[in-house]
Coordinates of C-alpha atoms in Angstrom, one line a residue:
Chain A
X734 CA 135.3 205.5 132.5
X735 CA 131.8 207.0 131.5
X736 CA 132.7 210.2 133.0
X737 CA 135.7 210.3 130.1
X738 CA 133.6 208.2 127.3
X739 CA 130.8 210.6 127.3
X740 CA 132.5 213.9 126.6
X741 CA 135.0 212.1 124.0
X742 CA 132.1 210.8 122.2
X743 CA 129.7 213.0 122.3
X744 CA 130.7 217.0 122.8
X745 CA 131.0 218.2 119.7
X746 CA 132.7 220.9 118.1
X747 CA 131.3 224.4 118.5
X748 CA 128.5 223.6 120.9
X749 CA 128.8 222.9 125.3
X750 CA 128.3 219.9 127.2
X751 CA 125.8 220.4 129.3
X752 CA 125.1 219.3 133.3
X753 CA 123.6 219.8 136.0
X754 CA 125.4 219.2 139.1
X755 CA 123.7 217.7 142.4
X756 CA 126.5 216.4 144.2
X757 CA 129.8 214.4 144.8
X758 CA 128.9 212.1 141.0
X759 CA 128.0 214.9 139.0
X760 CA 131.5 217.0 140.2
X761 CA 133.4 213.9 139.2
X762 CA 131.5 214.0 135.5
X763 CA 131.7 217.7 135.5
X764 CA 135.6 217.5 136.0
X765 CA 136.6 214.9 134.0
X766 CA 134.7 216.7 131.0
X767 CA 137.0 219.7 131.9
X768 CA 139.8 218.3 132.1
X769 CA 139.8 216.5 128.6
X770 CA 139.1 220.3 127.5
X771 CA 135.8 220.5 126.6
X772 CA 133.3 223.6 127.2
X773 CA 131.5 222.7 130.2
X774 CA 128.2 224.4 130.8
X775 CA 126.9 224.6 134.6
X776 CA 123.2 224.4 133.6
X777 CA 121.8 223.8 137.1
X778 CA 123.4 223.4 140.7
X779 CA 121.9 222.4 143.9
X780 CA 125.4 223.3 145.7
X781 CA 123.9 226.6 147.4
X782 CA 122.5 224.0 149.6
X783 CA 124.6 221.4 150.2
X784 CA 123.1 218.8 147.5
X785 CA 120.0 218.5 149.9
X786 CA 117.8 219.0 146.7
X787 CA 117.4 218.0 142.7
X788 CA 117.0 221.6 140.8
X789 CA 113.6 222.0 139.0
X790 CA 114.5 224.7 136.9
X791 CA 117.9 224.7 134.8
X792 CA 119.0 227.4 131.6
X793 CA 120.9 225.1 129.1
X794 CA 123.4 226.6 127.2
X795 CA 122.9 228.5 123.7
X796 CA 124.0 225.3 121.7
X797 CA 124.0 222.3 123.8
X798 CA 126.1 219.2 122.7
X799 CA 124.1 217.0 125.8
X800 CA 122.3 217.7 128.7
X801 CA 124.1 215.1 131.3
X802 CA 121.9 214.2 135.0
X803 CA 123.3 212.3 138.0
X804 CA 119.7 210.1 138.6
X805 CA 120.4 209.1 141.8
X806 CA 122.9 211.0 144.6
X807 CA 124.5 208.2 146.6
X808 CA 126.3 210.4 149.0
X809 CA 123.9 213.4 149.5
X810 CA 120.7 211.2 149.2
X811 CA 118.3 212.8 146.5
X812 CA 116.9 211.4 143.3
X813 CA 115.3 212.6 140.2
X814 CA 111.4 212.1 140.8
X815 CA 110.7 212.9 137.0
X816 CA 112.4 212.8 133.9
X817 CA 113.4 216.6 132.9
X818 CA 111.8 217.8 130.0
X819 CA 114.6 219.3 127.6
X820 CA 114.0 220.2 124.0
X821 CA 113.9 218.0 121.8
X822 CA 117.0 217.5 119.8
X823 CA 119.0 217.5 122.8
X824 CA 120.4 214.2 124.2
X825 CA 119.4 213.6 127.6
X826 CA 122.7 211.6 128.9
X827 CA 122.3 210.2 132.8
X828 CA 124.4 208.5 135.4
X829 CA 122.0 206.0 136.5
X830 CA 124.9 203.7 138.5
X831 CA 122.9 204.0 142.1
X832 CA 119.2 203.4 141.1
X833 CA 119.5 202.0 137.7
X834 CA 116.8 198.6 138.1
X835 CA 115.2 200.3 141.2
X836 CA 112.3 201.0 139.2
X837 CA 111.3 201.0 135.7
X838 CA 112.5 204.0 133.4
X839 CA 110.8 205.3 130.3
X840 CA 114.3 204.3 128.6
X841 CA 113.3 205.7 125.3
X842 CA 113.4 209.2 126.9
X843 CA 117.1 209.1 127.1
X844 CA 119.8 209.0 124.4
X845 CA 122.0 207.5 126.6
X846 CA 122.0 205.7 129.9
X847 CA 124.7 204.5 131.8
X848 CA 124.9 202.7 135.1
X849 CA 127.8 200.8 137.2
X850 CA 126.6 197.2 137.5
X851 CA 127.7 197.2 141.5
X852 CA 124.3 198.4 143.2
X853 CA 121.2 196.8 141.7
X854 CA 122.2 194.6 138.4
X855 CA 125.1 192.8 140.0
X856 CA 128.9 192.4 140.6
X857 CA 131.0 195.0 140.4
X858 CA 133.2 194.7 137.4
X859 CA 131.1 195.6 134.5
X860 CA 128.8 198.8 133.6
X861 CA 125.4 198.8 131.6
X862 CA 125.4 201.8 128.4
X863 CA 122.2 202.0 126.4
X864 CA 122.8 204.1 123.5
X865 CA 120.0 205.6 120.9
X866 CA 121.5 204.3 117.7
X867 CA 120.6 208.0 116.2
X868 CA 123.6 209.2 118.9
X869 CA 125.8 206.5 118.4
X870 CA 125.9 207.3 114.4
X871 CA 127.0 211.2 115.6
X872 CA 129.8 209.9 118.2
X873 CA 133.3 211.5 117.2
X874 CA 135.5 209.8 114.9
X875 CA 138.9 208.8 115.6
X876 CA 139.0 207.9 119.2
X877 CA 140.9 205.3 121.2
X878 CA 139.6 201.9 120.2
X879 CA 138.4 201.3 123.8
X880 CA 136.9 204.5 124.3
X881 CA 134.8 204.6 121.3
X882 CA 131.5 203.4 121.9
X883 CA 131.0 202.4 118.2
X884 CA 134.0 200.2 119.1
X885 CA 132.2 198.1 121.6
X886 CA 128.5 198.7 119.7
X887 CA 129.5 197.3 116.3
X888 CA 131.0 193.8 118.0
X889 CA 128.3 193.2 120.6
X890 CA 130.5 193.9 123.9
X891 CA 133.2 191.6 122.7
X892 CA 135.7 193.7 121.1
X893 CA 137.6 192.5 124.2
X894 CA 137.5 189.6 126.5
X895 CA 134.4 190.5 128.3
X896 CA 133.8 189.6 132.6
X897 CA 131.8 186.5 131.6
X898 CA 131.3 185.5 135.5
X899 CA 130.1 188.8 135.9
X900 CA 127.8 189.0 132.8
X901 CA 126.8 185.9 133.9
X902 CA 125.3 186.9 137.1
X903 CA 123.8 189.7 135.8
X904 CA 121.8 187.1 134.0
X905 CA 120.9 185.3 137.2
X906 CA 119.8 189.0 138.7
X907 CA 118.0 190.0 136.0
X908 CA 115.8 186.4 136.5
X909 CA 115.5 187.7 140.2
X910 CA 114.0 190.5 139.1
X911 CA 111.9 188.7 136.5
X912 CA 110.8 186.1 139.2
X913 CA 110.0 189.1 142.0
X914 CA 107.2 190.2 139.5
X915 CA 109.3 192.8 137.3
X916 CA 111.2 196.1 137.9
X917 CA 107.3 197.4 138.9
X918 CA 107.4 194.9 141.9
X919 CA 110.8 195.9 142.7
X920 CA 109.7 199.5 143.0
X921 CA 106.9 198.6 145.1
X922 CA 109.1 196.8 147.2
X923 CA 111.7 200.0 147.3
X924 CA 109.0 201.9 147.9
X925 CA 108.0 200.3 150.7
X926 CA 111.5 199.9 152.2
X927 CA 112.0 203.5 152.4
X928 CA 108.9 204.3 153.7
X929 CA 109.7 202.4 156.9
X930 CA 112.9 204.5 157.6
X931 CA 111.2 208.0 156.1
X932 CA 108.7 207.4 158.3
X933 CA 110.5 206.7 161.4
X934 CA 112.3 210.0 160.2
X935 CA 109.0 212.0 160.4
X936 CA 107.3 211.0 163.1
X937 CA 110.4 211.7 165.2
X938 CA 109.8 215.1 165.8
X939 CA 113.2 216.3 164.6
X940 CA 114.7 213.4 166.7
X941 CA 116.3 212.1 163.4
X942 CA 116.6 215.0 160.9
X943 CA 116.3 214.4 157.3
X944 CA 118.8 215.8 155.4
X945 CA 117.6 216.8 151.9
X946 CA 113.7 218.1 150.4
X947 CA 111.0 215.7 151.4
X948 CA 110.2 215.7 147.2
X949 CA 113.5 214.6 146.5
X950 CA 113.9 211.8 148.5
X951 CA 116.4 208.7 147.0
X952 CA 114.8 205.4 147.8
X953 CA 118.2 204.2 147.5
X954 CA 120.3 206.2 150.2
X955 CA 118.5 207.6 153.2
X956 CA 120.4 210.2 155.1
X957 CA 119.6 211.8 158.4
X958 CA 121.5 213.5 161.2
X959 CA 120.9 213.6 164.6
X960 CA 121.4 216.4 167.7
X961 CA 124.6 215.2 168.3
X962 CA 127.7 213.7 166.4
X963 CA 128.1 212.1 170.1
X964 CA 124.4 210.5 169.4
X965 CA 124.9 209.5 165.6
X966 CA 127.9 207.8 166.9
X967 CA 126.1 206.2 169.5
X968 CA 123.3 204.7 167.4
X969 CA 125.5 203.5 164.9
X970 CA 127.4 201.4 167.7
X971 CA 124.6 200.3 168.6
X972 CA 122.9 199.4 165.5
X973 CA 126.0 197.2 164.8
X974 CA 125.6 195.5 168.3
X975 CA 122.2 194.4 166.6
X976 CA 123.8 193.3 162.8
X977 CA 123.1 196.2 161.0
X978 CA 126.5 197.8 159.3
X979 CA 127.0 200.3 156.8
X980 CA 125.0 202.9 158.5
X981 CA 127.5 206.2 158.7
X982 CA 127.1 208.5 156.7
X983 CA 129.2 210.0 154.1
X984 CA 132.3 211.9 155.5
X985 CA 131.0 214.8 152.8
X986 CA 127.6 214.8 154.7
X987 CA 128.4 213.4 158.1
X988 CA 125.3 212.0 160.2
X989 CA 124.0 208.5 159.2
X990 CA 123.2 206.8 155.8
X991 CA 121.1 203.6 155.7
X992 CA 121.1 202.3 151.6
X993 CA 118.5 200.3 150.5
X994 CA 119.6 198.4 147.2
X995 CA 117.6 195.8 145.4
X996 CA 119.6 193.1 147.8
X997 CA 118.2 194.4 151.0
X998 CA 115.0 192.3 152.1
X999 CA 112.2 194.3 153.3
X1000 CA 112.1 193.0 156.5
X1001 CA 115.9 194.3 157.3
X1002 CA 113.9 197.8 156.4
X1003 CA 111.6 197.4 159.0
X1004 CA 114.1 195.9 161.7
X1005 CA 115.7 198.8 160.8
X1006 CA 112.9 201.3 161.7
X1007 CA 111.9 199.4 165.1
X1008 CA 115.3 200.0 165.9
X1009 CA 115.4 203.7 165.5
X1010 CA 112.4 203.8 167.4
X1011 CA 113.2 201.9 170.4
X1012 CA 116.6 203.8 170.3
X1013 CA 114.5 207.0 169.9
X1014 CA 112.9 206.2 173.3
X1015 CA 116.0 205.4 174.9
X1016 CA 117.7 208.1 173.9
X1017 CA 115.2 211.0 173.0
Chain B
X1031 CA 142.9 199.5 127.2
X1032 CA 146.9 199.4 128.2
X1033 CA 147.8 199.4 124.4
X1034 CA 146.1 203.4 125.5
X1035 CA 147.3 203.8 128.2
X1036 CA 151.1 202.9 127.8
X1037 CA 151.9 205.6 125.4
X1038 CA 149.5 208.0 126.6
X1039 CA 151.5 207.9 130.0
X1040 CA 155.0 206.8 128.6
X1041 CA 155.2 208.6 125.0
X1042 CA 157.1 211.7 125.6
X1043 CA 157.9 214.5 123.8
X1044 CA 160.7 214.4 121.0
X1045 CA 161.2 210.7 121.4
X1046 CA 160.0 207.9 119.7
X1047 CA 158.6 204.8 121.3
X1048 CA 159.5 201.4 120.5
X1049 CA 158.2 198.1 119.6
X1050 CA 158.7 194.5 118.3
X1051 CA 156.3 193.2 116.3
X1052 CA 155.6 189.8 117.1
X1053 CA 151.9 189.2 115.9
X1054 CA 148.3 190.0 116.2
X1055 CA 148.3 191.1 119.5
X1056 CA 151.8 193.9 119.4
X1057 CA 150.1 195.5 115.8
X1058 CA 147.1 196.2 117.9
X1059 CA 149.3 198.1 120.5
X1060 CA 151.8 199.6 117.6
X1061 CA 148.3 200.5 115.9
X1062 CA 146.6 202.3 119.0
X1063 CA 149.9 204.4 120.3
X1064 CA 149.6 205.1 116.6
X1065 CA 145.8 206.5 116.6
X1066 CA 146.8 208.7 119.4
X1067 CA 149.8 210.1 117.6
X1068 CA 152.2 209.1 119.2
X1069 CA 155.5 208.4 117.3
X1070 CA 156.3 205.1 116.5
X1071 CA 159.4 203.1 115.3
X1072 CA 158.7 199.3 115.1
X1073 CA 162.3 197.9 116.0
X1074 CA 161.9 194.6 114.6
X1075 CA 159.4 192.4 113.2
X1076 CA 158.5 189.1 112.1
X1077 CA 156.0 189.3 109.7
X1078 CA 158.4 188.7 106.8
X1079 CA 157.6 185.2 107.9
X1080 CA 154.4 185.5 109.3
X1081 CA 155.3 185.7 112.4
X1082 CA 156.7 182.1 112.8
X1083 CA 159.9 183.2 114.9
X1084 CA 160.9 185.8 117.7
X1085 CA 163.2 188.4 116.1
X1086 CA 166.7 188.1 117.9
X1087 CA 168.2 191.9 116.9
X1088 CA 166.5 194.9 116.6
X1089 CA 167.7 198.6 115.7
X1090 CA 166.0 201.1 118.6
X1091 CA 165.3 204.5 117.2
X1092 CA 167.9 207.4 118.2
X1093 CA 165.7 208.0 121.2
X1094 CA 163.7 205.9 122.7
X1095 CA 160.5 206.3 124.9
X1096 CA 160.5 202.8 125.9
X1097 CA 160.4 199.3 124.1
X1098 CA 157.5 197.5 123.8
X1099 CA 157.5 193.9 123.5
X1100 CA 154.4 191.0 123.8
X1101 CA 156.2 187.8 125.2
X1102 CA 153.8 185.3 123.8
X1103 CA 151.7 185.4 120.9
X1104 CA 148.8 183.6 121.3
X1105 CA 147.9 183.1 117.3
X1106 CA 151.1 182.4 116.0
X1107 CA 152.4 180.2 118.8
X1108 CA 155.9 181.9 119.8
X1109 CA 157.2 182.9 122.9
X1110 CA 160.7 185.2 123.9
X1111 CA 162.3 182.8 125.9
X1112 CA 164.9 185.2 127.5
X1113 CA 164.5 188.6 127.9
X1114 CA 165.2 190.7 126.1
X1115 CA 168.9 193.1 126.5
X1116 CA 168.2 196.5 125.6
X1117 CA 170.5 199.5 126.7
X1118 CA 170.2 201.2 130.4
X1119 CA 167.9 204.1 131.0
X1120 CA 165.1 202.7 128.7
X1121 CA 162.5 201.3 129.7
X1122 CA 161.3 198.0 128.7
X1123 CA 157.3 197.3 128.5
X1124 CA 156.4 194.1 128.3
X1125 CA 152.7 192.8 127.3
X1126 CA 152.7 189.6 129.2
X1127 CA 149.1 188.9 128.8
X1128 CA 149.4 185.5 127.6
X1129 CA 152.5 183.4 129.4
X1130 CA 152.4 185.9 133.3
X1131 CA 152.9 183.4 135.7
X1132 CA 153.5 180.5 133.4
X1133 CA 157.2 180.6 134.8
X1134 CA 159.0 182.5 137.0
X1135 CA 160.3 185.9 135.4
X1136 CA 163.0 188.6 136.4
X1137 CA 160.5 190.9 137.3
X1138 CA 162.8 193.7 137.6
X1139 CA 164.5 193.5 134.1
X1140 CA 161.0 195.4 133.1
X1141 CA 160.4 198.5 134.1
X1142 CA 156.5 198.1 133.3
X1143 CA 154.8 194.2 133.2
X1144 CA 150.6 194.2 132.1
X1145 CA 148.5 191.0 131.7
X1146 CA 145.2 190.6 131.1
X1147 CA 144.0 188.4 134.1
X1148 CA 141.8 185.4 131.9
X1149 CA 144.8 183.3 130.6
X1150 CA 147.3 182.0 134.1
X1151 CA 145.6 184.8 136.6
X1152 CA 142.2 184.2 137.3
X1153 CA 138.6 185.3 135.6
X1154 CA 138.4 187.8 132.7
X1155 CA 137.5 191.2 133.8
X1156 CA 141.3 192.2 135.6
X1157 CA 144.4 193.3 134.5
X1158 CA 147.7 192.9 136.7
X1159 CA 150.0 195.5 136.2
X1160 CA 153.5 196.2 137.9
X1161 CA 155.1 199.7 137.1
X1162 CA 158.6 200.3 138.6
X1163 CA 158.2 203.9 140.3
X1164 CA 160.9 205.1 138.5
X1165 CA 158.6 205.3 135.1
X1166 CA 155.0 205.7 137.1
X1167 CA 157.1 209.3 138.2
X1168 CA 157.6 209.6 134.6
X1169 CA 154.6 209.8 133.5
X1170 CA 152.6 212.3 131.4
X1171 CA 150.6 214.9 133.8
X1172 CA 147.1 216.2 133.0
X1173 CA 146.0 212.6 131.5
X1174 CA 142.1 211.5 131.8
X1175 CA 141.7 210.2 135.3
X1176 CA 141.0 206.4 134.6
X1177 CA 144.0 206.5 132.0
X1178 CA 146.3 207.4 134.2
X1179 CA 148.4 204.8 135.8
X1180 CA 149.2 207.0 138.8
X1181 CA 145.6 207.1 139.4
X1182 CA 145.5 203.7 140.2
X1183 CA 148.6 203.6 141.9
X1184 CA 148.0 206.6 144.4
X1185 CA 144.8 204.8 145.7
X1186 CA 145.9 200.7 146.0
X1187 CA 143.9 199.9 142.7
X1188 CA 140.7 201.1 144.3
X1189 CA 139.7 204.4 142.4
X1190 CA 136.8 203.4 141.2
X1191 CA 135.1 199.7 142.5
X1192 CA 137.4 197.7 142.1
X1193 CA 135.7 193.9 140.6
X1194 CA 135.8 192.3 143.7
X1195 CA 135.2 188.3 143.2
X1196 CA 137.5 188.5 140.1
X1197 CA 140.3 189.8 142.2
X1198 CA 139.1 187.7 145.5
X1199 CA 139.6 184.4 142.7
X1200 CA 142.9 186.0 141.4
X1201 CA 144.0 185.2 145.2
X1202 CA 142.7 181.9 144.9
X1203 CA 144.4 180.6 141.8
X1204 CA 147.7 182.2 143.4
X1205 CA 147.1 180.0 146.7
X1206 CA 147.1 177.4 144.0
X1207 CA 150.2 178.3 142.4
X1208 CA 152.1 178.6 146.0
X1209 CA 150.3 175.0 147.3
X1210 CA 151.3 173.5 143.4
X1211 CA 154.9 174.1 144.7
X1212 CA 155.3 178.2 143.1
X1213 CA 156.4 178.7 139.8
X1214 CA 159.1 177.2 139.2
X1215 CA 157.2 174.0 139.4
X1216 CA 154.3 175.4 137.1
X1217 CA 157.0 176.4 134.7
X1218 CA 158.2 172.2 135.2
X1219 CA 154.3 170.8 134.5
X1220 CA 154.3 173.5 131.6
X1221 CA 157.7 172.3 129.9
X1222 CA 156.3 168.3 130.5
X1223 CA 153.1 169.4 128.7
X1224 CA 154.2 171.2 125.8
X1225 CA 156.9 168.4 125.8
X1226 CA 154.7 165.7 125.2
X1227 CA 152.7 167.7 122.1
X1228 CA 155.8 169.3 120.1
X1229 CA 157.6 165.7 121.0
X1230 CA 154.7 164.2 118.9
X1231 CA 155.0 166.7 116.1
X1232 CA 158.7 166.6 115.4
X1233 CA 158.9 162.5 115.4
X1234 CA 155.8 162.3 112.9
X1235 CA 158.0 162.6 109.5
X1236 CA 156.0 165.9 109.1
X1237 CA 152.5 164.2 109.6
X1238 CA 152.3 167.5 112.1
X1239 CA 154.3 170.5 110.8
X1240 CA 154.9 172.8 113.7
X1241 CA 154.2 176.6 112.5
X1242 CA 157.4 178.4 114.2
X1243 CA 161.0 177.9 114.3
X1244 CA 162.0 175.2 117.4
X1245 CA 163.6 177.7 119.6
X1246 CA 160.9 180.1 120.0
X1247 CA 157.9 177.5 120.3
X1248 CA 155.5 179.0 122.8
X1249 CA 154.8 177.0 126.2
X1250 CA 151.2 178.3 126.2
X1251 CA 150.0 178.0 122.3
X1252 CA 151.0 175.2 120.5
X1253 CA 150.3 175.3 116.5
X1254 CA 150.2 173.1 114.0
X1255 CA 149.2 172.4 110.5
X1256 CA 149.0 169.4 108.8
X1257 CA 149.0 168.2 104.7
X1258 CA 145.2 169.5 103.7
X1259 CA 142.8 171.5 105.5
X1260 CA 140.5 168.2 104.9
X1261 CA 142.7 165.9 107.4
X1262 CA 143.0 169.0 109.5
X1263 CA 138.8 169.6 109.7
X1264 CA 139.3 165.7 110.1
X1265 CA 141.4 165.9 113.0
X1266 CA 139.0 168.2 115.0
X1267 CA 136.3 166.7 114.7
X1268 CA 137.9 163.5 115.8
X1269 CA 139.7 164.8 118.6
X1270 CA 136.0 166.2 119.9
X1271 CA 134.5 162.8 119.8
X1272 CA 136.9 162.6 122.7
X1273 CA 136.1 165.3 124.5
X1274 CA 139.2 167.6 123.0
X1275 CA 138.0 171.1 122.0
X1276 CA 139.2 174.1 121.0
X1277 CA 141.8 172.8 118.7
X1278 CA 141.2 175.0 116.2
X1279 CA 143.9 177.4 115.1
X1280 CA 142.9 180.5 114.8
X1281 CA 141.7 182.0 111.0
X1282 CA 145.1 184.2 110.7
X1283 CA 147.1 180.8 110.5
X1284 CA 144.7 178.4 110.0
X1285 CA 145.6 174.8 111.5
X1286 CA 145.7 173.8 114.7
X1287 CA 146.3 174.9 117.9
X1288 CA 146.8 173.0 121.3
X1289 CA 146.4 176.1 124.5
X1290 CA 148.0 174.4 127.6
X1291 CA 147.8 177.2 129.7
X1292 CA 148.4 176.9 133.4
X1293 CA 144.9 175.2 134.0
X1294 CA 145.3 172.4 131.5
X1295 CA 146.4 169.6 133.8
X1296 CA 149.4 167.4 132.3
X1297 CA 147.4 163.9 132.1
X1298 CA 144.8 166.5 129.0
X1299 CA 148.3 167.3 127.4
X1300 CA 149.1 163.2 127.6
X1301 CA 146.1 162.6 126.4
X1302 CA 146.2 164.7 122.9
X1303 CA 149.7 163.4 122.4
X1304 CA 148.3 159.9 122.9
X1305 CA 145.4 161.1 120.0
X1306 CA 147.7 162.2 117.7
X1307 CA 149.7 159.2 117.5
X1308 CA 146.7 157.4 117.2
X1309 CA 145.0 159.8 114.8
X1310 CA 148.5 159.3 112.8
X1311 CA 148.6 155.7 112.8
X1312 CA 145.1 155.8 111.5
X1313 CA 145.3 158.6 108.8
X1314 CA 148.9 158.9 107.8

């Protein structure tokens, strides 16, 4: 619903909305803002290559309503390192649904934030906007009561009946996170995770492929390929046979995906990478 | 969000869509297919007498979109106890947020049914709607993705992630329904508890003044005032040294108001009708 409330709200008359587009997430913002009928400006793509980067370099357009960035790309397995430096005046507007909590943010450097609550703050059913009260004052007037974000601003989330189970567990994760030492303990931990698997990865030589830039790397979503489709679908069978699902990859991407969310314990990380090695052996 | 999304799909050009005002909850759907535009003839209304009855005859515009109706009205206590006859070919669009699943209904008299999940249904955070595919082929192209009913339909209600333990406790509560005999027996224990409270209020000599006209009392929202808003403070206060809350009518009518929803076993019903008498003999 973000990809629709963002544009209603906030593209304004006479000037573009502005993205930059690195994969499956940013194509669903990037269409939606279309289709409503607004003046969508392109301002950076990593398409050329299949998503397997985050662009350093974008040209904005002449009178930007928002500059709009997917933080983390699920699918395609990149994430924004850095914060992008825009001008200031522009409202930086990200999609941070997949690594949102992962880490701590420098929240005051964007106008608006938005993240799905399903990956790292809790069930799905409920999505997490912060808002700069200086953008919220400029939002359009006259939208649908539900899609106005003043609507749900001015009566604290409860212009409707809100998910209280589901707020109510987002309590109970957000005292995880306290209790785990804070969102800087988290990344640690993140950190950590991925560096098992990256690891494995590079010290494979070429055995596993990593699929996007080394600097880009999500912490999140690790994607790699392997010689073979034959082989990919071999050590996914295989990894199942040991309890560990969820590892094929996108069908956009193919090859092998292994996420690793808040939830996942840090030993399931490294069982994971002994596993790739011994099936390296086995199989290399 | 279906006070959007039911003229946004269903409004169609050079006709007018309908509805019955029955309270707070159909001037918030006449008012939203209003802030979109839409054109709207309210066929009937109750307000003359705030609200306290269901209208029996109502004058359709010359061409109708659909007609909109809400079948029980939470605030002001009524409920359409048969539904209603309108002519063939329009559709009739009932908001059912508040009595779905209280009784058994004719299903296919409506041509679109929506109810928010948190009253008979299960946890807040779900809507169940059922669209006959007649309409849903109907609808308006080119609409916002989320906001489009066919959306939904086209992918089994899983577009976007769907809220997963709301929907997994919606299947719950309707294993409860089915072991609780189905509803025809839920619509029995509803009858027996209502029974027991409105019994109470017409045999008090007007001790208890029920708020709406006998015939369209609700089964769900029972209301009542009584001679000052003093014994009526009175009266909640009591009723909470006994562990009976939420008796409060709401600020629109003032009073009180008894919610016997599905969940309110018939022994709690027994029990306030037991209060009141006492609280009667006591104060009367």
């Amino acid at each position: 619903m973000q990809f629709l409330m963002v544009p209603l709200n906030f593209a304004f008359e006479g000037k573009e909305v502005n993205y930059i587009n690195t994969g499956q997430w940013s194509k669903k913002a990037i269409a939606e803002a279309k289709k409503i009928g607004k003046n969508v400006h392109v301002a950076a793509t990593s398409e050329d290559r299949n998503f397997a980067y985050i662009p350093k370099t974008w040209k904005l357009s002449d009178n930007p309503a928002y500059l709009h960035i997917t933080t983390n790309n699920t699918i395609f397995g990149t994430e924004w390192k850095k914060d992008p430096d825009i001008p200031a005046g522009i409202p930086l507007i990200a999609d941070m649904s997949s690594n949102f909590m992962s880490k701590p943010i420098e929240v005051k450097k964007y106008d608006l934030i938005y993240a799905g609550a399903q990956k790292n703050v809790g069930p799905a059913g409920a999505v997490v906007v912060i808002i700069k009260k200086s953008l919220l004052e400029k939002a359009n007037p006259g939208l649908p009561t539900m899609l106005d974000y003043n609507t749900h601003a001015k009566k604290g989330s409860m212009f409707n009946t809100p998910p209280c189970w589901t707020i109510y567990m987002i309590g109970l994760v957000l005292k995880w996170v306290e209790s785990f030492g804070g969102l800087a303990m988290v990344e640690k931990n993140n950190i950590a995770k991925a560096d098992y698997i990256y690891k494995v990865i590079d010290e494979s030589n070429g055995f596993y492929k990593g699929t996007v830039d080394k600097e880009d790397r999500s912490l999140m979503n690790i994607t790699f390929r392997m010689e073979s489709e034959e082989l990919e679908a071999l050590f996914i069978s295989e990894a199942k046979k040991q309890g560990m699902i969820g590892l094929k990859g996108h069908r956009d991407v193919g090859g092998c995906r292994a996420s690793t969310y808040n939830s996942l314990p840090l030993p399931a990380a490294k069982a994971l990478s002994e596993f790739m090695r011994e099936f390296q052996k086995k199989n290399g």
